[in-house]
Amino acid sequence: MLKIYIVITVVMSIITFVMYGVDKRRAQRNKWRISEFTLIIFSLLGGSIGALIGMKAFHHKTKKLKFKVLIPLTLIIWILFGVFIIYIY
């Protein structure tokens, strides 16, 4: 179970990080964007580390309150889930 958790977290974080980079580039070029809902959902599905790194690396969505609150909150949820897997399961 722990291996699955790690794989999901790593894969989703990489995907989410790339999505933040793509969305930032599209924003700079006034092209079609990835929705905020999609970015947050990918964070909830395990990509919160990638989302945080993407926010910092690309300076993207850093001023939006919902991202400043929801992305760290999803990271806390995933950390607690990992602790649950390690100690309870």
PDB file of N, CA, C and O in Angstrom, residues 4-60:
ATOM      1  N   ILE A   4       2.213   2.074  -3.480  1.00  0.00           N
ATOM      2  CA  ILE A   4       1.180   2.684  -4.327  1.00  0.00           C
ATOM      3  C   ILE A   4       1.027   4.161  -3.981  1.00  0.00           C
ATOM      4  O   ILE A   4       0.941   5.013  -4.868  1.00  0.00           O
ATOM      5  N   TYR A   5       1.012   4.474  -2.700  1.00  0.00           N
ATOM      6  CA  TYR A   5       0.915   5.870  -2.239  1.00  0.00           C
ATOM      7  C   TYR A   5       2.072   6.700  -2.795  1.00  0.00           C
ATOM      8  O   TYR A   5       1.870   7.800  -3.305  1.00  0.00           O
ATOM      9  N   ILE A   6       3.280   6.165  -2.714  1.00  0.00           N
ATOM     10  CA  ILE A   6       4.460   6.892  -3.190  1.00  0.00           C
ATOM     11  C   ILE A   6       4.395   7.091  -4.705  1.00  0.00           C
ATOM     12  O   ILE A   6       4.659   8.185  -5.210  1.00  0.00           O
ATOM     13  N   VAL A   7       4.032   6.044  -5.435  1.00  0.00           N
ATOM     14  CA  VAL A   7       3.942   6.145  -6.897  1.00  0.00           C
ATOM     15  C   VAL A   7       2.897   7.180  -7.295  1.00  0.00           C
ATOM     16  O   VAL A   7       3.148   8.036  -8.163  1.00  0.00           O
ATOM     17  N   ILE A   8       1.733   7.132  -6.679  1.00  0.00           N
ATOM     18  CA  ILE A   8       0.670   8.098  -6.989  1.00  0.00           C
ATOM     19  C   ILE A   8       1.151   9.512  -6.699  1.00  0.00           C
ATOM     20  O   ILE A   8       0.967  10.426  -7.520  1.00  0.00           O
ATOM     21  N   THR A   9       1.766   9.711  -5.552  1.00  0.00           N
ATOM     22  CA  THR A   9       2.229  11.046  -5.172  1.00  0.00           C
ATOM     23  C   THR A   9       3.286  11.571  -6.142  1.00  0.00           C
ATOM     24  O   THR A   9       3.217  12.716  -6.582  1.00  0.00           O
ATOM     25  N   VAL A  10       4.248  10.737  -6.499  1.00  0.00           N
ATOM     26  CA  VAL A  10       5.317  11.171  -7.405  1.00  0.00           C
ATOM     27  C   VAL A  10       4.774  11.450  -8.805  1.00  0.00           C
ATOM     28  O   VAL A  10       5.039  12.513  -9.387  1.00  0.00           O
ATOM     29  N   VAL A  11       4.006  10.523  -9.349  1.00  0.00           N
ATOM     30  CA  VAL A  11       3.482  10.684 -10.713  1.00  0.00           C
ATOM     31  C   VAL A  11       2.550  11.898 -10.802  1.00  0.00           C
ATOM     32  O   VAL A  11       2.682  12.734 -11.711  1.00  0.00           O
ATOM     33  N   MET A  12       1.635  12.012  -9.865  1.00  0.00           N
ATOM     34  CA  MET A  12       0.690  13.136  -9.898  1.00  0.00           C
ATOM     35  C   MET A  12       1.409  14.462  -9.654  1.00  0.00           C
ATOM     36  O   MET A  12       1.029  15.485 -10.235  1.00  0.00           O
ATOM     37  N   SER A  13       2.441  14.462  -8.842  1.00  0.00           N
ATOM     38  CA  SER A  13       3.194  15.692  -8.597  1.00  0.00           C
ATOM     39  C   SER A  13       3.942  16.139  -9.851  1.00  0.00           C
ATOM     40  O   SER A  13       3.976  17.329 -10.170  1.00  0.00           O
ATOM     41  N   ILE A  14       4.513  15.203 -10.577  1.00  0.00           N
ATOM     42  CA  ILE A  14       5.200  15.545 -11.827  1.00  0.00           C
ATOM     43  C   ILE A  14       4.202  16.096 -12.840  1.00  0.00           C
ATOM     44  O   ILE A  14       4.446  17.134 -13.468  1.00  0.00           O
ATOM     45  N   ILE A  15       3.072  15.414 -12.997  1.00  0.00           N
ATOM     46  CA  ILE A  15       2.044  15.871 -13.935  1.00  0.00           C
ATOM     47  C   ILE A  15       1.551  17.263 -13.550  1.00  0.00           C
ATOM     48  O   ILE A  15       1.433  18.159 -14.399  1.00  0.00           O
ATOM     49  N   THR A  16       1.276  17.467 -12.268  1.00  0.00           N
ATOM     50  CA  THR A  16       0.758  18.751 -11.800  1.00  0.00           C
ATOM     51  C   THR A  16       1.785  19.859 -11.978  1.00  0.00           C
ATOM     52  O   THR A  16       1.450  20.969 -12.403  1.00  0.00           O
ATOM     53  N   PHE A  17       3.039  19.575 -11.692  1.00  0.00           N
ATOM     54  CA  PHE A  17       4.107  20.557 -11.890  1.00  0.00           C
ATOM     55  C   PHE A  17       4.159  20.992 -13.354  1.00  0.00           C
ATOM     56  O   PHE A  17       4.222  22.186 -13.660  1.00  0.00           O
ATOM     57  N   VAL A  18       4.119  20.033 -14.255  1.00  0.00           N
ATOM     58  CA  VAL A  18       4.140  20.344 -15.689  1.00  0.00           C
ATOM     59  C   VAL A  18       2.914  21.167 -16.074  1.00  0.00           C
ATOM     60  O   VAL A  18       3.022  22.122 -16.863  1.00  0.00           O
ATOM     61  N   MET A  19       1.760  20.827 -15.521  1.00  0.00           N
ATOM     62  CA  MET A  19       0.539  21.585 -15.822  1.00  0.00           C
ATOM     63  C   MET A  19       0.677  23.047 -15.409  1.00  0.00           C
ATOM     64  O   MET A  19       0.228  23.941 -16.137  1.00  0.00           O
ATOM     65  N   TYR A  20       1.280  23.304 -14.266  1.00  0.00           N
ATOM     66  CA  TYR A  20       1.487  24.693 -13.830  1.00  0.00           C
ATOM     67  C   TYR A  20       2.410  25.431 -14.794  1.00  0.00           C
ATOM     68  O   TYR A  20       2.175  26.594 -15.112  1.00  0.00           O
ATOM     69  N   GLY A  21       3.447  24.761 -15.258  1.00  0.00           N
ATOM     70  CA  GLY A  21       4.359  25.375 -16.219  1.00  0.00           C
ATOM     71  C   GLY A  21       3.677  25.668 -17.541  1.00  0.00           C
ATOM     72  O   GLY A  21       3.837  26.751 -18.117  1.00  0.00           O
ATOM     73  N   VAL A  22       2.901  24.707 -18.029  1.00  0.00           N
ATOM     74  CA  VAL A  22       2.168  24.888 -19.288  1.00  0.00           C
ATOM     75  C   VAL A  22       1.158  26.022 -19.149  1.00  0.00           C
ATOM     76  O   VAL A  22       1.053  26.891 -20.030  1.00  0.00           O
ATOM     77  N   ASP A  23       0.426  26.048 -18.044  1.00  0.00           N
ATOM     78  CA  ASP A  23      -0.581  27.088 -17.853  1.00  0.00           C
ATOM     79  C   ASP A  23       0.056  28.468 -17.761  1.00  0.00           C
ATOM     80  O   ASP A  23      -0.460  29.444 -18.318  1.00  0.00           O
ATOM     81  N   LYS A  24       1.187  28.567 -17.092  1.00  0.00           N
ATOM     82  CA  LYS A  24       1.884  29.853 -16.989  1.00  0.00           C
ATOM     83  C   LYS A  24       2.327  30.327 -18.372  1.00  0.00           C
ATOM     84  O   LYS A  24       2.154  31.488 -18.731  1.00  0.00           O
ATOM     85  N   ARG A  25       2.869  29.412 -19.143  1.00  0.00           N
ATOM     86  CA  ARG A  25       3.329  29.771 -20.497  1.00  0.00           C
ATOM     87  C   ARG A  25       2.147  30.208 -21.367  1.00  0.00           C
ATOM     88  O   ARG A  25       2.254  31.172 -22.123  1.00  0.00           O
ATOM     89  N   ARG A  26       1.035  29.493 -21.262  1.00  0.00           N
ATOM     90  CA  ARG A  26      -0.155  29.863 -22.031  1.00  0.00           C
ATOM     91  C   ARG A  26      -0.698  31.216 -21.584  1.00  0.00           C
ATOM     92  O   ARG A  26      -1.185  31.986 -22.401  1.00  0.00           O
ATOM     93  N   ALA A  27      -0.613  31.495 -20.298  1.00  0.00           N
ATOM     94  CA  ALA A  27      -1.080  32.790 -19.782  1.00  0.00           C
ATOM     95  C   ALA A  27      -0.241  33.924 -20.367  1.00  0.00           C
ATOM     96  O   ALA A  27      -0.778  34.978 -20.739  1.00  0.00           O
ATOM     97  N   GLN A  28       1.054  33.707 -20.459  1.00  0.00           N
ATOM     98  CA  GLN A  28       1.941  34.737 -21.004  1.00  0.00           C
ATOM     99  C   GLN A  28       1.695  34.979 -22.484  1.00  0.00           C
ATOM    100  O   GLN A  28       1.931  36.067 -22.983  1.00  0.00           O
ATOM    101  N   ARG A  29       1.180  33.979 -23.176  1.00  0.00           N
ATOM    102  CA  ARG A  29       0.950  34.081 -24.622  1.00  0.00           C
ATOM    103  C   ARG A  29      -0.521  34.308 -24.975  1.00  0.00           C
ATOM    104  O   ARG A  29      -0.888  34.224 -26.146  1.00  0.00           O
ATOM    105  N   ASN A  30      -1.335  34.552 -23.954  1.00  0.00           N
ATOM    106  CA  ASN A  30      -2.779  34.781 -24.151  1.00  0.00           C
ATOM    107  C   ASN A  30      -3.440  33.658 -24.942  1.00  0.00           C
ATOM    108  O   ASN A  30      -4.218  33.886 -25.851  1.00  0.00           O
ATOM    109  N   LYS A  31      -3.128  32.432 -24.591  1.00  0.00           N
ATOM    110  CA  LYS A  31      -3.712  31.259 -25.242  1.00  0.00           C
ATOM    111  C   LYS A  31      -4.666  30.557 -24.279  1.00  0.00           C
ATOM    112  O   LYS A  31      -4.810  30.949 -23.126  1.00  0.00           O
ATOM    113  N   TRP A  32      -5.289  29.479 -24.792  1.00  0.00           N
ATOM    114  CA  TRP A  32      -6.211  28.689 -23.992  1.00  0.00           C
ATOM    115  C   TRP A  32      -5.517  28.217 -22.723  1.00  0.00           C
ATOM    116  O   TRP A  32      -4.370  27.808 -22.742  1.00  0.00           O
ATOM    117  N   ARG A  33      -6.235  28.289 -21.597  1.00  0.00           N
ATOM    118  CA  ARG A  33      -5.648  27.999 -20.286  1.00  0.00           C
ATOM    119  C   ARG A  33      -6.215  26.727 -19.675  1.00  0.00           C
ATOM    120  O   ARG A  33      -7.306  26.288 -20.003  1.00  0.00           O
ATOM    121  N   ILE A  34      -5.469  26.169 -18.750  1.00  0.00           N
ATOM    122  CA  ILE A  34      -5.948  25.065 -17.917  1.00  0.00           C
ATOM    123  C   ILE A  34      -6.768  25.696 -16.806  1.00  0.00           C
ATOM    124  O   ILE A  34      -6.331  26.654 -16.167  1.00  0.00           O
ATOM    125  N   SER A  35      -7.955  25.160 -16.563  1.00  0.00           N
ATOM    126  CA  SER A  35      -8.838  25.777 -15.571  1.00  0.00           C
ATOM    127  C   SER A  35      -8.268  25.654 -14.156  1.00  0.00           C
ATOM    128  O   SER A  35      -7.540  24.701 -13.846  1.00  0.00           O
ATOM    129  N   GLU A  36      -8.611  26.616 -13.322  1.00  0.00           N
ATOM    130  CA  GLU A  36      -8.186  26.575 -11.923  1.00  0.00           C
ATOM    131  C   GLU A  36      -8.735  25.332 -11.242  1.00  0.00           C
ATOM    132  O   GLU A  36      -8.062  24.719 -10.423  1.00  0.00           O
ATOM    133  N   PHE A  37      -9.961  24.964 -11.598  1.00  0.00           N
ATOM    134  CA  PHE A  37     -10.579  23.765 -11.037  1.00  0.00           C
ATOM    135  C   PHE A  37      -9.716  22.538 -11.321  1.00  0.00           C
ATOM    136  O   PHE A  37      -9.453  21.721 -10.428  1.00  0.00           O
ATOM    137  N   THR A  38      -9.235  22.408 -12.549  1.00  0.00           N
ATOM    138  CA  THR A  38      -8.406  21.268 -12.934  1.00  0.00           C
ATOM    139  C   THR A  38      -7.094  21.262 -12.158  1.00  0.00           C
ATOM    140  O   THR A  38      -6.661  20.216 -11.667  1.00  0.00           O
ATOM    141  N   LEU A  39      -6.476  22.414 -12.011  1.00  0.00           N
ATOM    142  CA  LEU A  39      -5.218  22.494 -11.256  1.00  0.00           C
ATOM    143  C   LEU A  39      -5.427  22.068  -9.805  1.00  0.00           C
ATOM    144  O   LEU A  39      -4.604  21.342  -9.238  1.00  0.00           O
ATOM    145  N   ILE A  40      -6.514  22.495  -9.211  1.00  0.00           N
ATOM    146  CA  ILE A  40      -6.801  22.134  -7.814  1.00  0.00           C
ATOM    147  C   ILE A  40      -7.146  20.647  -7.694  1.00  0.00           C
ATOM    148  O   ILE A  40      -6.698  19.974  -6.762  1.00  0.00           O
ATOM    149  N   ILE A  41      -7.912  20.117  -8.635  1.00  0.00           N
ATOM    150  CA  ILE A  41      -8.265  18.695  -8.605  1.00  0.00           C
ATOM    151  C   ILE A  41      -7.017  17.818  -8.692  1.00  0.00           C
ATOM    152  O   ILE A  41      -6.892  16.828  -7.964  1.00  0.00           O
ATOM    153  N   PHE A  42      -6.079  18.180  -9.569  1.00  0.00           N
ATOM    154  CA  PHE A  42      -4.854  17.389  -9.670  1.00  0.00           C
ATOM    155  C   PHE A  42      -4.062  17.445  -8.375  1.00  0.00           C
ATOM    156  O   PHE A  42      -3.406  16.475  -7.997  1.00  0.00           O
ATOM    157  N   SER A  43      -4.128  18.554  -7.680  1.00  0.00           N
ATOM    158  CA  SER A  43      -3.495  18.644  -6.372  1.00  0.00           C
ATOM    159  C   SER A  43      -4.176  17.695  -5.388  1.00  0.00           C
ATOM    160  O   SER A  43      -3.514  16.973  -4.644  1.00  0.00           O
ATOM    161  N   LEU A  44      -5.491  17.688  -5.404  1.00  0.00           N
ATOM    162  CA  LEU A  44      -6.254  16.807  -4.514  1.00  0.00           C
ATOM    163  C   LEU A  44      -6.003  15.330  -4.812  1.00  0.00           C
ATOM    164  O   LEU A  44      -6.073  14.495  -3.918  1.00  0.00           O
ATOM    165  N   LEU A  45      -5.711  15.020  -6.064  1.00  0.00           N
ATOM    166  CA  LEU A  45      -5.494  13.629  -6.459  1.00  0.00           C
ATOM    167  C   LEU A  45      -4.066  13.158  -6.207  1.00  0.00           C
ATOM    168  O   LEU A  45      -3.684  12.083  -6.653  1.00  0.00           O
ATOM    169  N   GLY A  46      -3.284  13.963  -5.513  1.00  0.00           N
ATOM    170  CA  GLY A  46      -1.942  13.534  -5.131  1.00  0.00           C
ATOM    171  C   GLY A  46      -0.825  14.424  -5.625  1.00  0.00           C
ATOM    172  O   GLY A  46       0.332  14.171  -5.333  1.00  0.00           O
ATOM    173  N   GLY A  47      -1.155  15.472  -6.375  1.00  0.00           N
ATOM    174  CA  GLY A  47      -0.118  16.316  -6.944  1.00  0.00           C
ATOM    175  C   GLY A  47       0.182  17.584  -6.178  1.00  0.00           C
ATOM    176  O   GLY A  47       0.712  18.544  -6.728  1.00  0.00           O
ATOM    177  N   SER A  48      -0.111  17.593  -4.891  1.00  0.00           N
ATOM    178  CA  SER A  48       0.046  18.827  -4.109  1.00  0.00           C
ATOM    179  C   SER A  48       1.507  19.276  -4.005  1.00  0.00           C
ATOM    180  O   SER A  48       1.786  20.475  -4.014  1.00  0.00           O
ATOM    181  N   ILE A  49       2.431  18.345  -3.944  1.00  0.00           N
ATOM    182  CA  ILE A  49       3.852  18.721  -3.892  1.00  0.00           C
ATOM    183  C   ILE A  49       4.245  19.391  -5.213  1.00  0.00           C
ATOM    184  O   ILE A  49       4.890  20.439  -5.217  1.00  0.00           O
ATOM    185  N   GLY A  50       3.834  18.803  -6.320  1.00  0.00           N
ATOM    186  CA  GLY A  50       4.106  19.390  -7.628  1.00  0.00           C
ATOM    187  C   GLY A  50       3.446  20.741  -7.805  1.00  0.00           C
ATOM    188  O   GLY A  50       4.011  21.649  -8.424  1.00  0.00           O
ATOM    189  N   ALA A  51       2.246  20.891  -7.240  1.00  0.00           N
ATOM    190  CA  ALA A  51       1.543  22.172  -7.323  1.00  0.00           C
ATOM    191  C   ALA A  51       2.299  23.255  -6.560  1.00  0.00           C
ATOM    192  O   ALA A  51       2.498  24.364  -7.065  1.00  0.00           O
ATOM    193  N   LEU A  52       2.731  22.933  -5.352  1.00  0.00           N
ATOM    194  CA  LEU A  52       3.489  23.914  -4.565  1.00  0.00           C
ATOM    195  C   LEU A  52       4.808  24.291  -5.235  1.00  0.00           C
ATOM    196  O   LEU A  52       5.160  25.471  -5.305  1.00  0.00           O
ATOM    197  N   ILE A  53       5.502  23.292  -5.731  1.00  0.00           N
ATOM    198  CA  ILE A  53       6.763  23.574  -6.414  1.00  0.00           C
ATOM    199  C   ILE A  53       6.510  24.375  -7.689  1.00  0.00           C
ATOM    200  O   ILE A  53       7.230  25.323  -7.995  1.00  0.00           O
ATOM    201  N   GLY A  54       5.459  24.018  -8.420  1.00  0.00           N
ATOM    202  CA  GLY A  54       5.099  24.746  -9.634  1.00  0.00           C
ATOM    203  C   GLY A  54       4.715  26.188  -9.357  1.00  0.00           C
ATOM    204  O   GLY A  54       5.085  27.095 -10.107  1.00  0.00           O
ATOM    205  N   MET A  55       3.981  26.402  -8.279  1.00  0.00           N
ATOM    206  CA  MET A  55       3.607  27.773  -7.904  1.00  0.00           C
ATOM    207  C   MET A  55       4.862  28.603  -7.651  1.00  0.00           C
ATOM    208  O   MET A  55       4.939  29.756  -8.076  1.00  0.00           O
ATOM    209  N   LYS A  56       5.818  28.032  -6.938  1.00  0.00           N
ATOM    210  CA  LYS A  56       7.052  28.761  -6.608  1.00  0.00           C
ATOM    211  C   LYS A  56       7.958  28.916  -7.834  1.00  0.00           C
ATOM    212  O   LYS A  56       8.472  29.992  -8.097  1.00  0.00           O
ATOM    213  N   ALA A  57       8.148  27.828  -8.578  1.00  0.00           N
ATOM    214  CA  ALA A  57       9.081  27.849  -9.700  1.00  0.00           C
ATOM    215  C   ALA A  57       8.619  28.763 -10.832  1.00  0.00           C
ATOM    216  O   ALA A  57       9.427  29.465 -11.437  1.00  0.00           O
ATOM    217  N   PHE A  58       7.312  28.745 -11.113  1.00  0.00           N
ATOM    218  CA  PHE A  58       6.786  29.523 -12.229  1.00  0.00           C
ATOM    219  C   PHE A  58       6.134  30.832 -11.786  1.00  0.00           C
ATOM    220  O   PHE A  58       5.631  31.574 -12.618  1.00  0.00           O
ATOM    221  N   HIS A  59       6.130  31.099 -10.480  1.00  0.00           N
ATOM    222  CA  HIS A  59       5.452  32.279  -9.930  1.00  0.00           C
ATOM    223  C   HIS A  59       4.032  32.353 -10.474  1.00  0.00           C
ATOM    224  O   HIS A  59       3.599  33.370 -11.023  1.00  0.00           O
ATOM    225  N   HIS A  60       3.330  31.246 -10.336  1.00  0.00           N
ATOM    226  CA  HIS A  60       2.007  31.101 -10.938  1.00  0.00           C
ATOM    227  C   HIS A  60       0.963  30.801  -9.870  1.00  0.00           C
ATOM    228  O   HIS A  60       1.146  29.898  -9.063  1.00  0.00           O
TER     229      HIS A  60
END
